[in-house]
Amino acid sequence: MPADGRGALVHPHQLQRVLHRAVLPVIDPRLAPYVEHFWSVAWQRHGEAPATSEVITRPVCHLTFENGVADDGGPLVRHGVTMPAAVVTTVWTRRFVVDLDGEGRAFGVGFRPGGLAALAGRELLADLTLPADDVLPGAAALLPRVLAEDDDAARHAVVEGWLVGLAAEPDPAYLDAVALIERVWTDSSIVRVEQIGEVAGLSARSVQRMFRRYVGVGPKWVLVRARLRDAAARLDGEGEASVSLADLAAELGWADQSHLVRDFRRQLGTTPGRYARDARAAPTT
């Protein structure tokens, strides 16, 4: 289930009453090679305990226009950035966790894998939160216009219209790269890095360069994260008692259960068993 467009929510049912979420399509075809969708989230927690939102991130970057007020009346601070702000978040390889307190809203652009790097004409390292102007000059000047709009449709029109002005005809090399990266992310039969080279007709070195150039991470991370997404979805939907971890590991391409547990703990900060037990907890109110 989409969270804020960044990826799949951890235990999505627990935030159903906390987050207002929306996903909006790309309308202008000139932007479609670079952008997958637009999204928005809003919350209001004044006088209530903060709610934790955690996302299993995808191999994509996001541009966000954010604003909010903390419970004490001061500005919200997210990942070291004081709101209001226009922010670029590159591919996030670690746990992406936000404590939702006070009141806030974000309108975001979810790029296709490699889309922001191609649009900006530069490589982007992973795990960075940057002022948007460092990547897309002019984004900060757009922030007041976005925040002044009253609804998502109007925000969408403002942001898409601005991005279209930046979108040149895409490089064929980028189009080949994004097609391959998206296939790796969605094709559950691809479970080893060697298979990517076979599918694309590329050497292992060329595959590594392509992923680093456009995504900012290597192909192995993308493969593991895609499998973890599927494993987490199964545990959220069925629970630990209904899922054999050994069978799940074999089905999703891990060598054995211990490798599944290791990757789960390393990337999501918990074990599959605890994740499944937490999924049964009562929804946040």
mmCIF file of C-alpha atoms in Angstrom:
data_model
loop_
_atom_site.group_PDB
_atom_site.id
_atom_site.type_symbol
_atom_site.label_atom_id
_atom_site.label_comp_id
_atom_site.label_asym_id
_atom_site.label_seq_id
_atom_site.Cartn_x
_atom_site.Cartn_y
_atom_site.Cartn_z
ATOM 1 C CA MET A 1 0.000 0.000 0.000
ATOM 2 C CA PRO A 2 1.506 3.372 -0.874
ATOM 3 C CA ALA A 3 2.401 5.567 2.043
ATOM 4 C CA ASP A 4 3.339 8.984 0.771
ATOM 5 C CA GLY A 5 4.628 7.770 -2.548
ATOM 6 C CA ARG A 6 8.046 6.892 -1.141
ATOM 7 C CA GLY A 7 7.255 3.205 -0.878
ATOM 8 C CA ALA A 8 5.167 0.757 1.127
ATOM 9 C CA LEU A 9 4.059 1.650 4.627
ATOM 10 C CA VAL A 10 5.254 -0.601 7.416
ATOM 11 C CA HIS A 11 2.056 -1.945 9.054
ATOM 12 C CA PRO A 12 -0.223 0.246 6.903
ATOM 13 C CA HIS A 13 -3.408 -0.479 8.861
ATOM 14 C CA GLN A 14 -1.910 1.205 11.927
ATOM 15 C CA LEU A 15 -1.847 4.635 10.238
ATOM 16 C CA GLN A 16 -5.190 4.589 8.466
ATOM 17 C CA ARG A 17 -6.662 7.083 10.931
ATOM 18 C CA VAL A 18 -3.563 9.272 11.118
ATOM 19 C CA LEU A 19 -2.493 10.063 7.563
ATOM 20 C CA HIS A 20 -4.547 11.531 4.778
ATOM 21 C CA ARG A 21 -2.863 10.225 1.631
ATOM 22 C CA ALA A 22 -3.376 10.828 -2.062
ATOM 23 C CA VAL A 23 -1.570 9.801 -5.241
ATOM 24 C CA LEU A 24 -2.012 11.844 -8.424
ATOM 25 C CA PRO A 25 -1.044 10.837 -11.981
ATOM 26 C CA VAL A 26 1.333 12.500 -14.397
ATOM 27 C CA ILE A 27 -0.795 14.377 -16.922
ATOM 28 C CA ASP A 28 1.700 15.970 -19.322
ATOM 29 C CA PRO A 29 3.346 13.269 -21.490
ATOM 30 C CA ARG A 30 6.578 15.275 -21.662
ATOM 31 C CA LEU A 31 7.109 14.536 -17.989
ATOM 32 C CA ALA A 32 6.230 10.840 -18.109
ATOM 33 C CA PRO A 33 9.774 9.620 -18.892
ATOM 34 C CA TYR A 34 11.000 11.141 -15.624
ATOM 35 C CA VAL A 35 8.115 11.199 -13.123
ATOM 36 C CA GLU A 36 6.022 8.253 -11.935
ATOM 37 C CA HIS A 37 3.398 10.131 -9.932
ATOM 38 C CA PHE A 38 2.678 12.988 -7.561
ATOM 39 C CA TRP A 39 1.573 12.429 -3.977
ATOM 40 C CA SER A 40 0.472 14.216 -0.854
ATOM 41 C CA VAL A 41 0.189 13.477 2.852
ATOM 42 C CA ALA A 42 -1.338 15.469 5.674
ATOM 43 C CA TRP A 43 -1.770 14.844 9.380
ATOM 44 C CA GLN A 44 -3.072 16.582 12.481
ATOM 45 C CA ARG A 45 -1.840 15.338 15.863
ATOM 46 C CA HIS A 46 -2.063 18.405 18.119
ATOM 47 C CA GLY A 47 -2.664 17.272 21.675
ATOM 48 C CA GLU A 48 -2.068 13.619 20.809
ATOM 49 C CA ALA A 49 0.957 11.376 21.072
ATOM 50 C CA PRO A 50 3.168 11.382 17.965
ATOM 51 C CA ALA A 51 2.518 8.582 15.491
ATOM 52 C CA THR A 52 5.423 6.852 13.784
ATOM 53 C CA SER A 53 5.389 6.432 10.015
ATOM 54 C CA GLU A 54 7.937 4.019 8.564
ATOM 55 C CA VAL A 55 8.307 3.283 4.875
ATOM 56 C CA ILE A 56 10.021 0.463 2.984
ATOM 57 C CA THR A 57 11.557 2.752 0.411
ATOM 58 C CA ARG A 58 11.917 2.143 -3.312
ATOM 59 C CA PRO A 59 14.937 2.908 -5.570
ATOM 60 C CA VAL A 60 13.625 6.376 -6.414
ATOM 61 C CA CYS A 61 14.140 10.018 -5.456
ATOM 62 C CA HIS A 62 11.517 12.495 -4.287
ATOM 63 C CA LEU A 63 11.026 16.243 -4.449
ATOM 64 C CA THR A 64 8.805 17.512 -1.633
ATOM 65 C CA PHE A 65 7.241 20.820 -0.708
ATOM 66 C CA GLU A 66 6.586 20.665 3.029
ATOM 67 C CA ASN A 67 5.168 22.780 5.821
ATOM 68 C CA GLY A 68 3.945 22.241 9.354
ATOM 69 C CA VAL A 69 3.741 23.301 12.971
ATOM 70 C CA ALA A 70 5.077 21.223 15.851
ATOM 71 C CA ASP A 71 2.977 20.468 18.906
ATOM 72 C CA ASP A 72 4.785 23.227 20.833
ATOM 73 C CA GLY A 73 3.901 25.801 18.168
ATOM 74 C CA GLY A 74 7.335 25.921 16.587
ATOM 75 C CA PRO A 75 8.243 24.807 13.058
ATOM 76 C CA LEU A 76 8.463 21.134 12.210
ATOM 77 C CA VAL A 77 11.931 19.708 11.599
ATOM 78 C CA ARG A 78 12.282 16.655 9.367
ATOM 79 C CA HIS A 79 15.636 14.915 8.841
ATOM 80 C CA GLY A 80 17.462 18.074 9.882
ATOM 81 C CA VAL A 81 15.432 20.404 7.632
ATOM 82 C CA THR A 82 13.276 23.139 9.174
ATOM 83 C CA MET A 83 9.900 23.667 7.539
ATOM 84 C CA PRO A 84 8.648 25.198 5.323
ATOM 85 C CA ALA A 85 11.087 23.843 2.760
ATOM 86 C CA ALA A 86 11.499 22.381 -0.700
ATOM 87 C CA VAL A 87 13.547 19.219 -0.281
ATOM 88 C CA VAL A 88 15.080 16.482 -2.415
ATOM 89 C CA THR A 89 15.410 13.064 -0.797
ATOM 90 C CA THR A 90 17.605 10.659 -2.721
ATOM 91 C CA VAL A 91 17.275 6.872 -2.645
ATOM 92 C CA TRP A 92 17.065 5.918 1.018
ATOM 93 C CA THR A 93 18.823 2.668 1.863
ATOM 94 C CA ARG A 94 18.204 2.776 5.601
ATOM 95 C CA ARG A 95 15.007 2.844 7.659
ATOM 96 C CA PHE A 96 12.905 5.846 6.643
ATOM 97 C CA VAL A 97 11.094 6.827 9.821
ATOM 98 C CA VAL A 98 9.152 10.005 10.586
ATOM 99 C CA ASP A 99 7.471 10.861 13.875
ATOM 100 C CA LEU A 100 4.213 12.607 13.041
ATOM 101 C CA ASP A 101 3.492 15.274 15.617
ATOM 102 C CA GLY A 102 1.721 18.600 15.474
ATOM 103 C CA GLU A 103 0.217 19.354 12.096
ATOM 104 C CA GLY A 104 1.829 19.071 8.685
ATOM 105 C CA ARG A 105 1.455 18.601 4.985
ATOM 106 C CA ALA A 106 3.749 17.552 2.152
ATOM 107 C CA PHE A 107 3.206 17.580 -1.591
ATOM 108 C CA GLY A 108 5.677 15.388 -3.417
ATOM 109 C CA VAL A 109 6.986 14.289 -6.772
ATOM 110 C CA GLY A 110 7.868 10.609 -7.048
ATOM 111 C CA PHE A 111 10.403 10.184 -9.829
ATOM 112 C CA ARG A 112 10.929 7.033 -11.804
ATOM 113 C CA PRO A 113 14.118 5.117 -10.957
ATOM 114 C CA GLY A 114 16.921 7.356 -12.193
ATOM 115 C CA GLY A 115 14.409 10.002 -13.260
ATOM 116 C CA LEU A 116 15.684 12.827 -11.089
ATOM 117 C CA ALA A 117 19.318 12.145 -11.986
ATOM 118 C CA ALA A 118 18.405 12.201 -15.677
ATOM 119 C CA LEU A 119 16.270 15.343 -15.360
ATOM 120 C CA ALA A 120 18.920 17.184 -13.345
ATOM 121 C CA GLY A 121 21.818 15.907 -15.451
ATOM 122 C CA ARG A 122 23.879 14.749 -12.471
ATOM 123 C CA GLU A 123 24.542 11.705 -10.343
ATOM 124 C CA LEU A 124 22.945 11.622 -6.907
ATOM 125 C CA LEU A 125 24.363 9.723 -3.960
ATOM 126 C CA ALA A 126 22.031 7.719 -1.744
ATOM 127 C CA ASP A 127 20.750 8.655 1.719
ATOM 128 C CA LEU A 128 20.789 12.430 1.267
ATOM 129 C CA THR A 129 18.254 15.101 2.167
ATOM 130 C CA LEU A 130 19.152 18.214 0.195
ATOM 131 C CA PRO A 131 17.752 21.695 -0.373
ATOM 132 C CA ALA A 132 15.848 21.217 -3.620
ATOM 133 C CA ASP A 133 17.627 24.157 -5.248
ATOM 134 C CA ASP A 134 20.902 22.219 -5.021
ATOM 135 C CA VAL A 135 19.464 19.729 -7.516
ATOM 136 C CA LEU A 136 16.694 21.623 -9.333
ATOM 137 C CA PRO A 137 17.338 25.386 -9.231
ATOM 138 C CA GLY A 138 14.112 27.311 -8.859
ATOM 139 C CA ALA A 139 12.368 24.818 -6.584
ATOM 140 C CA ALA A 140 12.678 27.047 -3.513
ATOM 141 C CA ALA A 141 11.079 29.952 -5.373
ATOM 142 C CA LEU A 142 8.174 27.653 -6.244
ATOM 143 C CA LEU A 143 7.557 26.733 -2.592
ATOM 144 C CA PRO A 144 5.314 29.712 -1.670
ATOM 145 C CA ARG A 145 3.132 29.097 -4.726
ATOM 146 C CA VAL A 146 2.669 25.438 -3.830
ATOM 147 C CA LEU A 147 1.883 26.154 -0.187
ATOM 148 C CA ALA A 148 -0.577 28.902 -1.120
ATOM 149 C CA GLU A 149 -2.845 26.502 -3.016
ATOM 150 C CA ASP A 150 -5.861 25.062 -1.222
ATOM 151 C CA ASP A 151 -6.066 21.591 -2.763
ATOM 152 C CA ASP A 152 -3.942 18.862 -4.298
ATOM 153 C CA ALA A 153 -5.218 19.423 -7.832
ATOM 154 C CA ALA A 154 -3.990 23.016 -7.775
ATOM 155 C CA ARG A 155 -0.652 22.045 -6.232
ATOM 156 C CA HIS A 156 -0.301 19.352 -8.867
ATOM 157 C CA ALA A 157 -0.868 21.890 -11.660
ATOM 158 C CA VAL A 158 1.736 24.293 -10.256
ATOM 159 C CA VAL A 159 4.453 21.680 -9.746
ATOM 160 C CA GLU A 160 3.856 19.760 -12.965
ATOM 161 C CA GLY A 161 3.824 22.942 -15.022
ATOM 162 C CA TRP A 162 7.168 23.955 -13.558
ATOM 163 C CA LEU A 163 8.767 20.542 -14.077
ATOM 164 C CA VAL A 164 7.630 20.380 -17.701
ATOM 165 C CA GLY A 165 9.755 23.449 -18.323
ATOM 166 C CA LEU A 166 12.817 21.492 -17.171
ATOM 167 C CA ALA A 167 12.099 18.311 -19.120
ATOM 168 C CA ALA A 168 14.193 17.864 -22.247
ATOM 169 C CA GLU A 169 13.899 14.941 -24.656
ATOM 170 C CA PRO A 170 15.196 11.963 -22.645
ATOM 171 C CA ASP A 171 18.532 10.361 -23.448
ATOM 172 C CA PRO A 172 18.010 6.872 -24.980
ATOM 173 C CA ALA A 173 20.615 5.505 -22.557
ATOM 174 C CA TYR A 174 18.469 6.678 -19.658
ATOM 175 C CA LEU A 175 15.336 5.119 -21.145
ATOM 176 C CA ASP A 176 17.163 1.784 -21.445
ATOM 177 C CA ALA A 177 18.349 2.118 -17.857
ATOM 178 C CA VAL A 178 14.961 2.945 -16.353
ATOM 179 C CA ALA A 179 13.304 0.079 -18.225
ATOM 180 C CA LEU A 180 15.882 -2.354 -16.840
ATOM 181 C CA ILE A 181 15.741 -0.986 -13.289
ATOM 182 C CA GLU A 182 11.950 -1.127 -13.229
ATOM 183 C CA ARG A 183 12.033 -4.693 -14.501
ATOM 184 C CA VAL A 184 14.470 -5.696 -11.766
ATOM 185 C CA TRP A 185 12.172 -4.082 -9.193
ATOM 186 C CA THR A 186 9.022 -5.820 -10.414
ATOM 187 C CA ASP A 187 10.166 -9.173 -11.861
ATOM 188 C CA SER A 188 10.283 -11.643 -8.985
ATOM 189 C CA SER A 189 12.104 -14.187 -11.143
ATOM 190 C CA ILE A 190 15.237 -12.001 -11.113
ATOM 191 C CA VAL A 191 16.952 -12.776 -7.818
ATOM 192 C CA ARG A 192 20.679 -12.562 -8.648
ATOM 193 C CA VAL A 193 22.825 -9.746 -10.013
ATOM 194 C CA GLU A 194 24.136 -12.075 -12.719
ATOM 195 C CA GLN A 195 20.617 -12.425 -14.116
ATOM 196 C CA ILE A 196 20.391 -8.672 -14.667
ATOM 197 C CA GLY A 197 23.365 -8.765 -17.006
ATOM 198 C CA GLU A 198 21.879 -11.726 -18.843
ATOM 199 C CA VAL A 199 18.530 -9.969 -19.290
ATOM 200 C CA ALA A 200 20.144 -6.737 -20.498
ATOM 201 C CA GLY A 201 23.005 -8.240 -22.474
ATOM 202 C CA LEU A 202 25.483 -6.269 -20.361
ATOM 203 C CA SER A 203 28.579 -7.145 -18.389
ATOM 204 C CA ALA A 204 28.419 -7.118 -14.599
ATOM 205 C CA ARG A 205 30.607 -3.991 -14.573
ATOM 206 C CA SER A 206 28.260 -2.193 -16.971
ATOM 207 C CA VAL A 207 25.246 -3.089 -14.825
ATOM 208 C CA GLN A 208 26.985 -1.740 -11.732
ATOM 209 C CA ARG A 209 27.850 1.512 -13.515
ATOM 210 C CA MET A 210 24.301 1.941 -14.794
ATOM 211 C CA PHE A 211 22.722 1.519 -11.374
ATOM 212 C CA ARG A 212 25.250 3.804 -9.687
ATOM 213 C CA ARG A 213 24.813 6.456 -12.372
ATOM 214 C CA TYR A 214 21.047 6.637 -12.252
ATOM 215 C CA VAL A 215 19.940 5.183 -8.903
ATOM 216 C CA GLY A 216 22.867 5.885 -6.596
ATOM 217 C CA VAL A 217 22.979 2.317 -5.280
ATOM 218 C CA GLY A 218 24.139 -1.011 -6.654
ATOM 219 C CA PRO A 219 21.858 -3.630 -8.210
ATOM 220 C CA LYS A 220 22.128 -5.992 -5.243
ATOM 221 C CA TRP A 221 20.464 -3.455 -2.941
ATOM 222 C CA VAL A 222 17.573 -3.090 -5.384
ATOM 223 C CA LEU A 223 17.116 -6.857 -5.594
ATOM 224 C CA VAL A 224 17.180 -7.330 -1.822
ATOM 225 C CA ARG A 225 14.860 -4.389 -1.170
ATOM 226 C CA ALA A 226 12.299 -5.690 -3.682
ATOM 227 C CA ARG A 227 12.279 -9.071 -1.962
ATOM 228 C CA LEU A 228 11.995 -7.467 1.478
ATOM 229 C CA ARG A 229 9.014 -5.455 0.253
ATOM 230 C CA ASP A 230 7.312 -8.686 -0.808
ATOM 231 C CA ALA A 231 8.223 -10.459 2.421
ATOM 232 C CA ALA A 232 6.905 -7.597 4.565
ATOM 233 C CA ALA A 233 3.663 -7.495 2.590
ATOM 234 C CA ARG A 234 3.143 -11.215 3.205
ATOM 235 C CA LEU A 235 3.813 -10.839 6.919
ATOM 236 C CA ASP A 236 1.497 -7.837 7.155
ATOM 237 C CA GLY A 237 -1.247 -9.685 5.352
ATOM 238 C CA GLU A 238 -0.968 -13.161 6.843
ATOM 239 C CA GLY A 239 1.049 -12.908 10.045
ATOM 240 C CA GLU A 240 3.884 -15.032 11.369
ATOM 241 C CA ALA A 241 1.707 -18.023 12.234
ATOM 242 C CA SER A 242 0.499 -18.343 8.642
ATOM 243 C CA VAL A 243 3.879 -17.871 6.953
ATOM 244 C CA SER A 244 6.754 -20.340 7.029
ATOM 245 C CA LEU A 245 9.897 -18.203 6.948
ATOM 246 C CA ALA A 246 11.835 -21.057 5.375
ATOM 247 C CA ASP A 247 9.264 -21.359 2.591
ATOM 248 C CA LEU A 248 9.092 -17.572 2.191
ATOM 249 C CA ALA A 249 12.875 -17.360 1.886
ATOM 250 C CA ALA A 250 12.922 -20.051 -0.793
ATOM 251 C CA GLU A 251 10.000 -18.513 -2.674
ATOM 252 C CA LEU A 252 11.573 -15.043 -2.789
ATOM 253 C CA GLY A 253 15.068 -16.142 -3.731
ATOM 254 C CA TRP A 254 17.066 -16.206 -0.496
ATOM 255 C CA ALA A 255 19.491 -19.071 -0.013
ATOM 256 C CA ASP A 256 17.829 -19.971 3.291
ATOM 257 C CA GLN A 257 15.851 -18.565 6.204
ATOM 258 C CA SER A 258 18.938 -17.168 7.952
ATOM 259 C CA HIS A 259 19.738 -14.966 4.945
ATOM 260 C CA LEU A 260 16.169 -13.635 4.937
ATOM 261 C CA VAL A 261 16.386 -12.818 8.652
ATOM 262 C CA ARG A 262 19.792 -11.172 8.213
ATOM 263 C CA ASP A 263 18.654 -8.898 5.369
ATOM 264 C CA PHE A 264 15.369 -8.106 7.121
ATOM 265 C CA ARG A 265 17.177 -7.024 10.275
ATOM 266 C CA ARG A 266 19.859 -5.105 8.385
ATOM 267 C CA GLN A 267 17.496 -3.054 6.220
ATOM 268 C CA LEU A 268 14.345 -2.835 8.343
ATOM 269 C CA GLY A 269 15.845 -2.899 11.818
ATOM 270 C CA THR A 270 13.822 -5.841 13.111
ATOM 271 C CA THR A 271 13.327 -9.561 12.579
ATOM 272 C CA PRO A 272 10.543 -11.044 10.443
ATOM 273 C CA GLY A 273 8.985 -12.598 13.541
ATOM 274 C CA ARG A 274 8.828 -9.334 15.466
ATOM 275 C CA TYR A 275 7.611 -7.520 12.362
ATOM 276 C CA ALA A 276 4.720 -9.957 12.045
ATOM 277 C CA ARG A 277 3.848 -9.647 15.739
ATOM 278 C CA ASP A 278 3.936 -5.838 15.528
ATOM 279 C CA ALA A 279 1.610 -6.008 12.529
ATOM 280 C CA ARG A 280 -1.065 -7.472 14.782
ATOM 281 C CA ALA A 281 -0.925 -4.482 17.137
ATOM 282 C CA ALA A 282 -3.966 -2.243 17.386
ATOM 283 C CA PRO A 283 -4.239 0.574 14.836
ATOM 284 C CA THR A 284 -3.005 4.004 15.874
ATOM 285 C CA THR A 285 -5.862 6.328 16.739
#
